[in-house]
Amino acid sequence: MYMINFSLNQAGVFDPRDYQEDGLNKIMHHLSNTFIKGICEPAFVEYSVGYGKTGIYAFIARKVTEGNRLRAFKGKSTFKVLVIARQTELIDQNSKFAWSSGVPNTVVASDLNKGKNAKNIKLQNVVFATEQTLWNRIESGMFDNWTPDLVLIDECHQLDWKDIVKWAKGDQGESCKSKTYTKVILHLLNKNPKTQIIGGTGSPWRMNEWIKGNFWKSCIDRKNTEDLINAGWLVPIQWGVPDVEYDYSSVKHDYSQNAELSESELDDIATKDLSLTHSIMREIVENSKNRRGVLIFCAGRHHIVEAKESLIESGVPESQIGVITDSTGYKVRTDILDRAREGNCKYVLNIGVLTAGVNVPLWDHIALLRPMGSVVMFTQSVGRVLRLCDGKEDALVSDYAGCVERLGLITDQKMFADGVYKKASAKKRIRICGLCETENAKQAIKCRNETCDRWFIDPSICENTVNDNQQCSHKNAPSARMCGGCGGLLRDPNEALNGKHYTEDMLKPIVGMQMFAPNKKEVVMEYHFEDGFIAREQFYPYRTGQVPKWQLQKWTDFLKEHAIDELALADIKACKNTFELVQVSHLFRTPNSATYRDKKGKQAGRFHIVSLKRFGNDLIKNGVAA
Ligand SMILES: [Zn+2]
Ligand SMILES: [Zn+2]
C-alpha cells in the first residue's frame, strides 16, 4: 500500500513525485549550505498527510549517499544517513520504501531484528532505527565506528527540543534524567558537531508551542492538505449537507489551541437523543450507497454503542461494522483495518483514535459526529479519506457536529470556507461578495473566491520573519493562533512594540489615570503624563464573538499589572460589563511612570502603546462612566 502513486523509473526504482522534487530541492539547498559552513542547523519540513514523507526520507538518503562510491574511490569517508522514528511500523515502512527506491539500508529496531544477531548487525551507509533500540545499541557499542553525517527525524514534533537545549547548556536544573531522544541527539552531536538534522512532521507543534525556535532553526518547506488536493495527490472533497446535526454549542473549548476535547462531555451531549443518532446513521447509510468505505468519528464510549446499533437497525450486516477505541487490542484493530483495506468492513467507527498514521485508501466517506478540537485535528482526520485509490474520484465529508462552521472562523483555508458555504447555502444563509459577486456563507470571514482578496472582517496580518528575512504578511482570521502562511504562532501586532524596545531613560512621570466606558463592552484607560501628554489604551473585556486572542490576552495582562491585590482582582472579574467596571476603578493601580508611543494604522493619534509601567501606591481617584 505504501508504494501507491509512485512509478518505477528506468533503473527499476521509485522516483519522487513532481511536488516532492520541489521539496527535495529546498532540503538539498539547505543541506549544501550547512554542510559547507560546517555547522549544525536543525530544520524541519511540514507535510500534511498524503504527501509521502516516507518517500522523502528515502530520496534524501539517496541524494546524499549518491556520491559515496566516488568518495570511497578517492579515499574519503563515505556519507552516512540515520533515519529515526519512534514507532516500529514507521521504521519498517520507511526502510522497505528505501529499498525499493534503490537505497540499501539496515534496520535497527528490536521488534524487526528478532532472530538475527541483533547486537552485531553490519551497518550500511543508511540506517533506519527506532529511538529506543538505537540508544540501546549506541550504549552497547554497535555505533562506535558508525557516525552519521545527516540525521532525519520522522514525526519530529515528538522530540522534546526544550530538554535537548537544557541539557546542551548544562542547566537541566532538578531533573537528573534526560529523555531518550535527548541522549541520542547529544551523543551524536558530541561525536560530530557538524551533524546535520532534518525533521519531518504533519504538525510542528508541541504542547501548544511552535517547534521553530531555539532548536529547530527554520521551516524549509510546507505543504498542507489543500496544496495536495490542488496538485492532484489527494482526492477532492465533496461536502455533504446533513439534514440534522448534534448541537455542541455548549462545549467550552478554545478551538484555536491544539488541545483535546473532553470525551465524557461530548458523549453526554451525543447520547441525549437516541432518535437523532438513529436518523443520522440512516442518512449516513443512505449516502454511502455508492461509497466503498466509511470512517465514522463518534463522541464517546456510550455514543459509539448507540451508533453501531443504529447502523444494524438501518440494515447494515454486523460483519461490515468495525469498532475501534483506545482500549481495542492491537490484533483486533489490525484485523478490522485489514478487512477495511480489502473492502470487507465497510463501516469503521472510532472515538478519536484514527486521526493519524492509518492508511486505508478505500475510505471515501467520513462522517463527523463529534467536534474536532483544532484545525490540525480536523485536517488530519479528513485526510484519512483523501488518499488516492483506483476508481476513487472524491471523498464525501459529512459534518454532523458543526465542525467546519466552528473552525472556519479561525482559518483562512479555502476548504473550510467551501464547507461552510455548502452547508449555509442549503439553508439559504448566504451573502454576496461586493467585489467579485461570489456567493459566500453569511458567517464567512473572507471571500472564498481564490482570486478575490475581500475580507468580511479585518484579518490579522502575520509579522513573523520567514526565509531571507522577509515578513510573512499572510492575512489570517482574526482569532487564528497559527499563521496559514508560515505555520507559525501569531502575535498581537503591537506586541513587538511593547516593552522590548524601550529603555528606562524613556520613562515619563504620570500624574493621574482615568477610566472611561464609551459603551458596555469597551473600556478606555487614560494616562495623564506630567509633560501634558494624554495617552489612551483601549480594551474589550466583554466583547463576544470574533475576539482576537491577543486582545483578550492584553486585558488579562493589564489586570495582572494593575489590580491592587488578589481580592481586588476577584471583584474586578465579577463585573459583567464595563459600566460596572468603572464603578470599581479604585481597585486599579496607577503607574508612577511609563513610556508611551503612538499606535500604527487606523488607531494612530487616538490610541497609544503604554509600556514599561512603574508602579507606586497611587490609586485612581475619578472613575467616570460616560
Ligand atoms: Zn470576492
Ligand atoms: Zn505567517
XYZ file of C-alpha atoms and ligand atoms in Angstrom:
628
model
C 0.000 0.000 0.000
C 2.766 2.410 0.858
C 4.048 2.258 -2.694
C 0.879 3.606 -4.212
C 1.226 6.527 -6.623
C 4.906 6.081 -7.292
C 6.114 4.932 -10.661
C 9.250 2.964 -11.381
C 11.995 4.666 -13.355
C 14.303 3.012 -15.887
C 16.545 1.691 -13.156
C 13.521 -0.112 -11.733
C 13.274 2.011 -8.592
C 10.853 4.670 -7.379
C 11.313 8.335 -8.197
C 9.932 11.401 -6.401
C 6.615 12.907 -7.477
C 6.858 16.371 -9.040
C 5.981 18.326 -5.903
C 8.325 16.151 -3.846
C 11.096 17.111 -6.269
C 10.442 20.725 -5.304
C 10.635 19.934 -1.579
C 13.772 17.853 -2.107
C 15.475 20.743 -3.870
C 14.742 23.043 -0.930
C 16.063 20.487 1.552
C 19.201 19.827 -0.510
C 19.769 23.571 -0.847
C 19.619 23.903 2.944
C 21.934 20.926 3.405
C 24.539 22.099 0.919
C 24.678 25.413 2.806
C 25.059 23.864 6.237
C 27.461 21.161 5.047
C 29.698 23.857 3.536
C 29.507 26.060 6.632
C 30.191 23.005 8.766
C 27.549 23.934 11.310
C 24.597 22.057 12.776
C 21.419 23.961 11.997
C 18.393 21.707 12.573
C 15.471 22.477 10.261
C 12.141 20.823 9.584
C 9.587 20.317 6.826
C 5.833 20.375 7.464
C 3.964 17.963 5.230
C 0.324 17.094 5.583
C -0.984 13.521 5.429
C -0.735 12.110 1.907
C 2.436 13.991 0.960
C 4.567 10.880 1.207
C 7.090 11.779 3.909
C 8.218 8.146 3.744
C 9.416 8.786 0.209
C 11.204 11.994 1.151
C 13.476 10.278 3.701
C 14.471 7.665 1.129
C 15.114 10.235 -1.590
C 17.194 12.492 0.687
C 19.255 9.472 1.741
C 19.663 8.547 -1.921
C 20.832 12.029 -2.927
C 23.234 12.382 -0.002
C 24.850 8.960 -0.431
C 24.876 9.045 -4.252
C 28.491 10.172 -4.477
C 29.672 7.613 -1.935
C 31.449 5.329 -4.376
C 33.405 8.248 -5.792
C 34.312 9.427 -2.291
C 35.450 5.950 -1.302
C 37.498 5.737 -4.518
C 39.240 8.994 -3.612
C 39.961 7.629 -0.164
C 37.453 9.922 1.584
C 34.981 8.656 4.150
C 31.529 7.955 2.750
C 28.382 9.829 3.801
C 26.159 8.164 6.366
C 22.479 8.839 6.980
C 20.472 7.887 10.056
C 16.653 7.958 9.985
C 14.949 7.825 13.387
C 11.287 7.270 14.278
C 9.524 6.256 17.447
C 7.147 3.626 16.021
C 8.373 0.298 14.681
C 5.707 0.353 11.923
C 7.100 3.602 10.525
C 10.674 2.313 10.510
C 9.557 -0.872 8.767
C 7.593 1.080 6.163
C 10.346 3.684 5.606
C 13.071 1.064 5.251
C 11.094 -1.024 2.752
C 10.332 2.025 0.675
C 14.006 2.997 0.694
C 14.983 -0.445 -0.638
C 12.503 -0.087 -3.490
C 13.936 3.369 -4.196
C 17.380 1.913 -4.672
C 18.716 2.744 -1.208
C 20.352 -0.240 0.543
C 19.816 0.173 4.281
C 19.889 -1.504 7.664
C 17.037 -1.596 10.159
C 17.797 -1.228 13.853
C 14.597 -1.939 15.782
C 14.278 -4.702 18.349
C 10.919 -5.958 17.010
C 12.281 -6.201 13.470
C 15.693 -7.621 14.365
C 14.318 -10.760 16.011
C 16.063 -13.990 15.083
C 19.181 -12.145 13.957
C 22.284 -11.482 15.959
C 20.633 -8.205 16.918
C 23.598 -6.679 18.695
C 26.020 -7.357 15.901
C 24.366 -6.224 12.678
C 26.539 -4.966 9.854
C 25.518 -1.341 9.278
C 25.041 0.004 5.757
C 25.532 3.689 4.976
C 21.829 4.295 5.562
C 20.276 3.123 8.834
C 16.611 3.236 9.875
C 16.241 2.981 13.647
C 13.653 3.288 16.375
C 14.565 5.798 19.057
C 14.795 3.332 21.953
C 16.620 0.477 20.203
C 19.030 2.990 18.697
C 20.009 4.244 22.151
C 20.413 0.690 23.466
C 22.705 -0.176 20.543
C 24.690 3.052 20.941
C 25.268 2.071 24.572
C 26.306 -1.448 23.628
C 28.886 -0.018 21.224
C 27.340 -1.026 17.906
C 27.635 2.548 16.583
C 31.166 3.222 17.845
C 32.573 3.193 14.315
C 29.483 4.483 12.544
C 28.787 8.214 12.894
C 26.053 9.808 10.774
C 26.618 12.984 8.747
C 22.882 13.513 8.453
C 20.084 12.596 10.866
C 16.468 12.555 9.657
C 13.783 12.507 12.346
C 10.278 11.340 11.460
C 7.383 12.932 13.414
C 9.965 15.357 14.759
C 7.462 17.218 16.960
C 7.741 14.221 19.320
C 11.287 15.248 20.129
C 11.405 17.388 23.278
C 13.646 20.147 21.973
C 13.486 22.068 25.244
C 15.017 19.082 27.010
C 17.825 18.998 24.447
C 18.528 22.721 24.775
C 18.534 22.420 28.582
C 20.982 19.517 28.622
C 23.140 21.005 25.895
C 23.538 24.134 28.027
C 24.093 22.049 31.133
C 21.283 23.767 33.064
C 18.889 20.856 33.387
C 18.040 22.015 36.921
C 16.374 19.444 39.180
C 15.893 16.785 36.529
C 18.626 14.194 36.545
C 17.266 12.027 33.745
C 17.145 13.220 30.179
C 14.786 11.819 27.565
C 15.949 9.134 25.131
C 15.825 11.470 22.131
C 17.926 13.980 24.076
C 20.548 11.350 24.871
C 20.688 10.235 21.238
C 20.972 13.739 19.760
C 23.535 14.979 22.282
C 25.609 11.817 21.847
C 25.649 12.243 18.064
C 26.490 15.949 18.266
C 29.261 15.170 20.726
C 30.799 12.719 18.301
C 30.332 15.028 15.335
C 29.347 18.671 15.967
C 28.722 19.092 12.237
C 25.899 16.529 12.161
C 23.010 17.833 10.069
C 19.496 17.343 11.417
C 16.290 17.462 9.361
C 12.866 16.753 10.856
C 9.585 15.914 9.175
C 6.142 16.415 10.714
C 2.495 16.937 9.832
C 2.003 19.282 12.762
C 5.021 21.269 14.006
C 3.523 21.905 17.436
C 4.459 20.572 20.813
C 2.389 21.369 23.910
C 0.805 24.256 22.052
C 4.130 25.749 21.090
C 5.503 26.075 17.588
C 8.673 23.975 17.429
C 10.589 26.593 15.443
C 12.900 28.380 17.846
C 15.992 27.541 19.846
C 16.485 24.075 18.434
C 14.655 23.868 15.100
C 16.043 26.976 13.445
C 13.876 27.062 10.333
C 10.973 25.552 8.445
C 12.273 24.611 4.992
C 9.046 23.711 3.221
C 5.315 23.314 3.897
C 2.509 21.582 2.033
C -0.965 21.437 3.521
C -3.924 19.270 2.591
C -5.281 21.942 0.278
C -1.981 22.159 -1.649
C -2.040 18.385 -2.136
C -5.658 18.344 -3.320
C -4.850 21.126 -5.788
C -1.807 19.219 -7.025
C -3.969 16.125 -7.549
C -2.212 13.988 -4.928
C -5.280 13.752 -2.740
C -8.855 13.397 -3.998
C -11.077 16.487 -3.789
C -13.640 16.897 -1.016
C -17.356 16.625 -1.648
C -19.138 18.400 1.218
C -22.289 16.718 2.451
C -25.360 18.667 3.519
C -26.734 16.943 6.636
C -30.459 17.101 7.350
C -29.942 17.172 11.112
C -26.979 17.779 13.417
C -25.847 17.406 17.002
C -25.719 20.650 18.958
C -22.328 21.002 20.600
C -22.601 24.756 21.147
C -22.480 24.327 24.934
C -18.944 22.901 24.770
C -16.449 25.422 26.124
C -13.237 24.919 24.217
C -10.595 27.133 22.659
C -10.508 25.771 19.112
C -7.504 27.915 18.202
C -5.342 25.835 20.560
C -4.084 22.343 19.849
C -5.964 20.821 22.773
C -8.125 17.722 23.172
C -11.827 17.946 23.927
C -13.339 16.265 26.961
C -14.676 12.930 25.734
C -17.202 12.430 28.528
C -18.754 15.849 27.889
C -19.142 15.075 24.174
C -20.502 11.615 24.984
C -23.195 13.136 27.230
C -24.335 15.530 24.527
C -24.375 12.932 21.745
C -26.376 10.405 23.769
C -29.089 12.867 24.825
C -31.376 11.980 21.947
C -31.270 8.444 20.573
C -33.700 9.219 17.747
C -31.276 11.857 16.443
C -28.488 9.270 16.265
C -30.925 6.913 14.505
C -31.783 9.398 11.775
C -28.152 10.462 11.332
C -26.951 6.867 10.934
C -29.802 6.159 8.492
C -28.723 9.174 6.450
C -25.087 8.011 6.502
C -26.093 4.563 5.191
C -28.277 6.181 2.521
C -25.445 8.500 1.398
C -22.921 5.644 1.385
C -24.712 3.515 -1.211
C -22.091 4.358 -3.822
C -19.198 4.610 -1.381
C -16.689 1.860 -0.618
C -15.514 2.647 2.886
C -16.949 4.861 5.617
C -14.984 6.206 8.576
C -17.167 7.457 11.424
C -15.988 9.604 14.342
C -18.152 9.070 17.416
C -18.293 11.186 20.569
C -17.601 8.632 23.308
C -17.989 5.065 24.524
C -21.755 5.197 25.032
C -22.366 7.023 21.806
C -20.331 4.541 19.749
C -22.527 1.676 21.019
C -25.688 3.557 20.034
C -24.204 4.403 16.651
C -23.348 0.772 15.971
C -26.845 -0.402 16.943
C -28.381 2.255 14.710
C -26.277 1.003 11.797
C -27.549 -2.536 12.328
C -31.133 -1.244 12.548
C -30.553 0.547 9.251
C -29.833 -2.831 7.660
C -26.025 -2.989 7.765
C -24.762 -6.549 8.478
C -22.738 -6.666 11.699
C -19.794 -8.208 9.838
C -19.467 -4.939 7.896
C -19.028 -2.879 11.078
C -15.749 -2.421 12.952
C -15.437 -0.583 16.262
C -12.082 0.841 17.360
C -11.498 2.665 20.640
C -8.347 3.285 22.654
C -8.987 0.037 24.525
C -9.157 -2.074 21.355
C -6.254 -4.538 21.291
C -3.575 -4.397 18.592
C -4.746 -7.664 16.966
C -8.440 -6.762 16.725
C -7.558 -3.297 15.479
C -5.201 -4.635 12.793
C -7.822 -7.182 11.730
C -10.529 -4.508 11.341
C -8.230 -2.216 9.348
C -7.023 -5.077 7.127
C -10.628 -6.016 6.348
C -11.421 -2.348 5.660
C -8.492 -2.205 3.216
C -9.837 -5.265 1.392
C -13.353 -3.827 1.280
C -14.748 -6.393 3.730
C -15.617 -3.998 6.533
C -17.441 -1.011 5.087
C -18.149 0.948 8.280
C -15.383 1.684 10.778
C -16.465 3.538 13.909
C -13.902 5.076 16.241
C -13.507 7.510 19.097
C -10.770 9.888 18.060
C -8.090 7.207 17.674
C -7.863 7.022 13.887
C -6.762 10.600 13.315
C -3.173 9.924 12.270
C -0.973 7.226 10.784
C -3.747 4.958 9.471
C -3.823 4.298 5.755
C -6.984 2.813 4.207
C -7.158 4.175 0.633
C -10.631 2.669 0.049
C -12.206 5.035 2.583
C -14.175 7.618 0.619
C -16.687 8.908 3.172
C -16.001 10.421 6.577
C -18.826 11.218 8.983
C -18.008 13.518 11.896
C -20.443 13.040 14.757
C -18.285 14.991 17.212
C -16.420 18.310 17.170
C -12.744 18.332 16.263
C -10.588 20.194 18.783
C -8.498 22.153 16.286
C -7.908 22.851 12.602
C -4.977 20.405 12.655
C -7.066 17.575 14.123
C -9.866 18.197 11.653
C -7.478 18.197 8.702
C -5.714 15.051 9.882
C -8.999 13.215 10.351
C -10.406 14.256 6.992
C -7.032 13.393 5.447
C -7.813 9.716 6.214
C -10.354 9.573 3.385
C -8.481 11.672 0.814
C -5.839 9.136 -0.265
C -5.768 8.287 -3.937
C -7.150 4.900 -4.926
C -8.155 3.312 -8.235
C -11.676 4.325 -9.178
C -11.964 6.917 -6.399
C -12.956 10.352 -7.651
C -13.662 12.242 -4.469
C -14.419 11.806 -0.795
C -17.638 12.758 0.933
C -17.268 14.717 4.175
C -20.437 14.675 6.288
C -20.192 17.074 9.200
C -22.907 16.344 11.781
C -21.242 18.347 14.540
C -20.806 21.885 13.193
C -17.039 21.356 12.807
C -16.500 23.429 9.657
C -18.580 26.343 10.889
C -16.627 26.497 14.134
C -13.161 26.022 12.654
C -13.981 28.131 9.597
C -13.811 31.148 11.894
C -10.174 30.576 12.778
C -8.601 29.551 9.491
C -8.408 31.147 6.065
C -8.040 27.765 4.312
C -10.380 27.642 1.364
C -11.555 24.087 2.017
C -13.195 25.262 5.239
C -14.827 28.227 3.502
C -16.221 25.825 0.885
C -17.605 23.508 3.559
C -19.231 26.360 5.456
C -20.690 27.735 2.229
C -22.115 24.380 1.117
C -23.960 23.936 4.407
C -25.067 27.586 4.597
C -26.365 27.709 1.023
C -28.636 24.731 1.718
C -30.207 26.873 4.439
C -30.140 29.965 2.191
C -27.908 31.795 4.643
C -25.618 33.493 2.183
C -24.041 36.830 1.344
C -22.692 38.123 -1.959
C -19.126 39.429 -2.171
C -19.217 43.105 -3.130
C -16.001 42.779 -5.115
C -16.457 39.667 -7.247
C -20.132 38.762 -6.658
C -19.266 35.269 -5.460
C -21.804 33.706 -3.096
C -20.427 33.151 0.401
C -21.791 31.837 3.664
C -23.316 34.572 5.796
C -20.743 33.942 8.530
C -17.768 33.806 6.112
C -14.706 35.728 7.247
C -13.264 36.025 3.739
C -14.487 35.632 0.171
C -14.000 32.022 -0.898
C -13.114 33.036 -4.457
C -9.380 32.394 -4.568
C -8.631 35.285 -6.893
C -10.539 37.726 -4.673
C -8.941 39.215 -1.572
C -12.093 40.558 0.059
C -12.203 40.075 3.853
C -15.533 40.500 5.607
C -13.805 41.200 8.915
C -10.351 42.700 9.499
C -7.711 39.985 9.141
C -4.715 39.785 11.416
C -1.520 40.144 9.449
C 1.411 37.878 10.257
C 4.594 39.668 11.280
C 6.740 36.551 11.559
C 10.054 36.661 9.789
C 10.387 33.938 7.195
C 13.229 32.845 4.939
C 15.530 35.581 3.622
C 14.472 37.904 6.457
C 11.180 38.842 4.846
C 7.973 39.448 6.741
C 5.410 36.679 6.189
C 2.484 39.177 5.878
C -0.071 36.398 5.390
C -3.618 37.536 6.202
C -5.249 35.356 8.851
C -8.611 35.034 10.543
C -8.623 37.492 13.474
C -8.926 34.734 16.069
C -6.391 32.427 14.439
C -3.437 31.438 16.543
C -1.398 29.716 13.845
C -0.483 31.551 10.669
C -1.769 29.915 7.485
C 1.202 31.286 5.565
C 4.320 30.375 7.535
C 2.743 27.935 10.005
C 3.998 29.994 12.918
C 2.452 31.484 16.016
C 0.559 34.750 15.532
C 1.134 37.599 17.936
C -0.541 40.806 18.871
C 0.576 43.095 16.035
C 1.516 45.698 18.636
C 3.325 43.253 20.890
C 6.595 43.726 19.078
C 6.461 47.351 20.188
C 5.587 46.512 23.785
C 8.456 46.581 26.220
C 11.350 45.201 24.252
C 12.437 48.366 22.504
C 12.022 50.652 25.491
C 14.665 51.642 27.964
C 14.419 53.121 31.451
C 15.508 56.555 30.254
C 12.384 56.757 28.097
C 10.157 56.618 31.208
C 7.950 59.674 31.751
C 6.249 60.558 35.073
C 2.469 60.068 35.269
C 0.247 62.360 37.332
C -3.071 60.553 37.005
C -5.121 57.849 35.365
C -8.802 57.756 34.407
C -11.079 55.015 33.236
C -13.921 55.548 30.738
C -16.581 53.264 29.360
C -17.789 54.555 25.956
C -20.165 51.574 25.837
C -20.881 48.361 27.743
C -18.133 46.422 26.030
C -15.304 48.885 25.566
C -13.155 50.478 28.220
C -10.522 53.192 27.746
C -7.678 53.951 30.146
C -6.334 57.485 30.045
C -2.856 58.187 31.368
C -2.071 61.829 32.165
C 1.643 62.400 31.827
C 3.437 65.191 33.662
C 4.518 66.682 30.339
C 0.843 67.237 29.491
C 0.514 64.317 27.090
C -2.562 62.114 27.418
C -2.111 58.512 26.269
C -5.030 56.129 25.804
C -5.263 52.351 25.902
C -8.373 50.581 24.656
C -9.709 47.201 25.832
C -12.657 44.947 25.033
C -13.021 42.728 28.110
C -16.636 41.777 27.371
C -16.762 41.544 23.615
C -18.345 38.338 22.353
C -17.953 36.539 19.041
C -14.931 37.460 16.963
C -12.316 38.460 19.505
C -8.670 38.183 18.501
C -6.727 36.076 21.002
C -4.193 38.805 21.663
C -6.943 41.259 22.562
C -8.163 39.061 25.416
C -4.572 38.397 26.443
C -3.937 42.146 26.521
C -6.738 42.604 29.052
C -5.510 39.698 31.202
C -2.004 41.174 31.182
C -3.397 44.590 32.064
C -5.274 43.173 35.073
C -2.183 41.349 36.263
C -0.262 44.617 36.341
C -2.961 46.960 37.581
C -5.128 45.090 40.098
C -4.234 46.183 43.649
C -4.294 42.645 45.024
C -5.942 39.235 44.657
C -9.167 40.344 46.353
C -9.419 43.338 44.057
C -8.840 41.072 41.082
C -11.753 38.857 42.152
C -14.041 41.909 42.463
C -12.935 43.192 39.073
C -13.580 39.821 37.480
C -17.080 39.734 38.984
C -18.064 42.756 36.860
C -20.386 41.916 33.988
C -19.804 44.926 31.757
C -17.603 47.989 31.520
C -20.168 50.213 33.282
C -19.809 48.021 36.354
C -16.076 48.030 35.809
C -15.661 51.810 36.125
C -17.543 51.612 39.441
C -14.594 49.662 40.834
C -11.886 51.766 39.193
C -10.409 52.380 42.667
C -9.204 48.779 42.570
C -6.738 49.619 39.772
C -3.237 50.909 40.450
C -1.897 53.960 38.644
C 1.714 53.729 37.469
C 4.249 56.330 38.652
C 5.755 56.431 35.245
C 5.626 54.684 31.884
C 6.675 55.049 28.267
C 4.202 55.942 25.552
C 4.115 55.958 21.796
C 1.548 56.332 19.077
C -0.190 53.263 17.659
C 0.213 52.469 13.999
C -2.544 52.200 11.396
C -6.174 53.202 11.866
C -5.784 53.994 15.556
C -2.870 56.395 15.098
C -3.381 59.619 17.055
C -6.260 58.180 19.093
C -4.689 55.280 20.930
C -1.213 54.588 22.213
C 1.084 51.893 23.435
C 1.855 52.411 27.109
C 4.673 50.182 28.288
C 7.307 49.629 30.926
C 4.931 50.775 33.658
C 6.451 51.536 37.062
C 4.034 51.444 39.988
C 3.734 53.369 43.245
C 0.751 53.388 45.579
C -1.470 55.987 43.893
C -4.998 54.890 43.101
C -7.410 56.225 40.541
C -9.483 58.966 42.074
C -12.008 59.744 39.368
C -13.513 56.739 37.656
C -16.163 58.098 35.309
C -18.684 56.265 33.194
C -19.553 58.121 30.008
Zn -14.988 38.064 -3.708
Zn 2.997 33.858 8.876
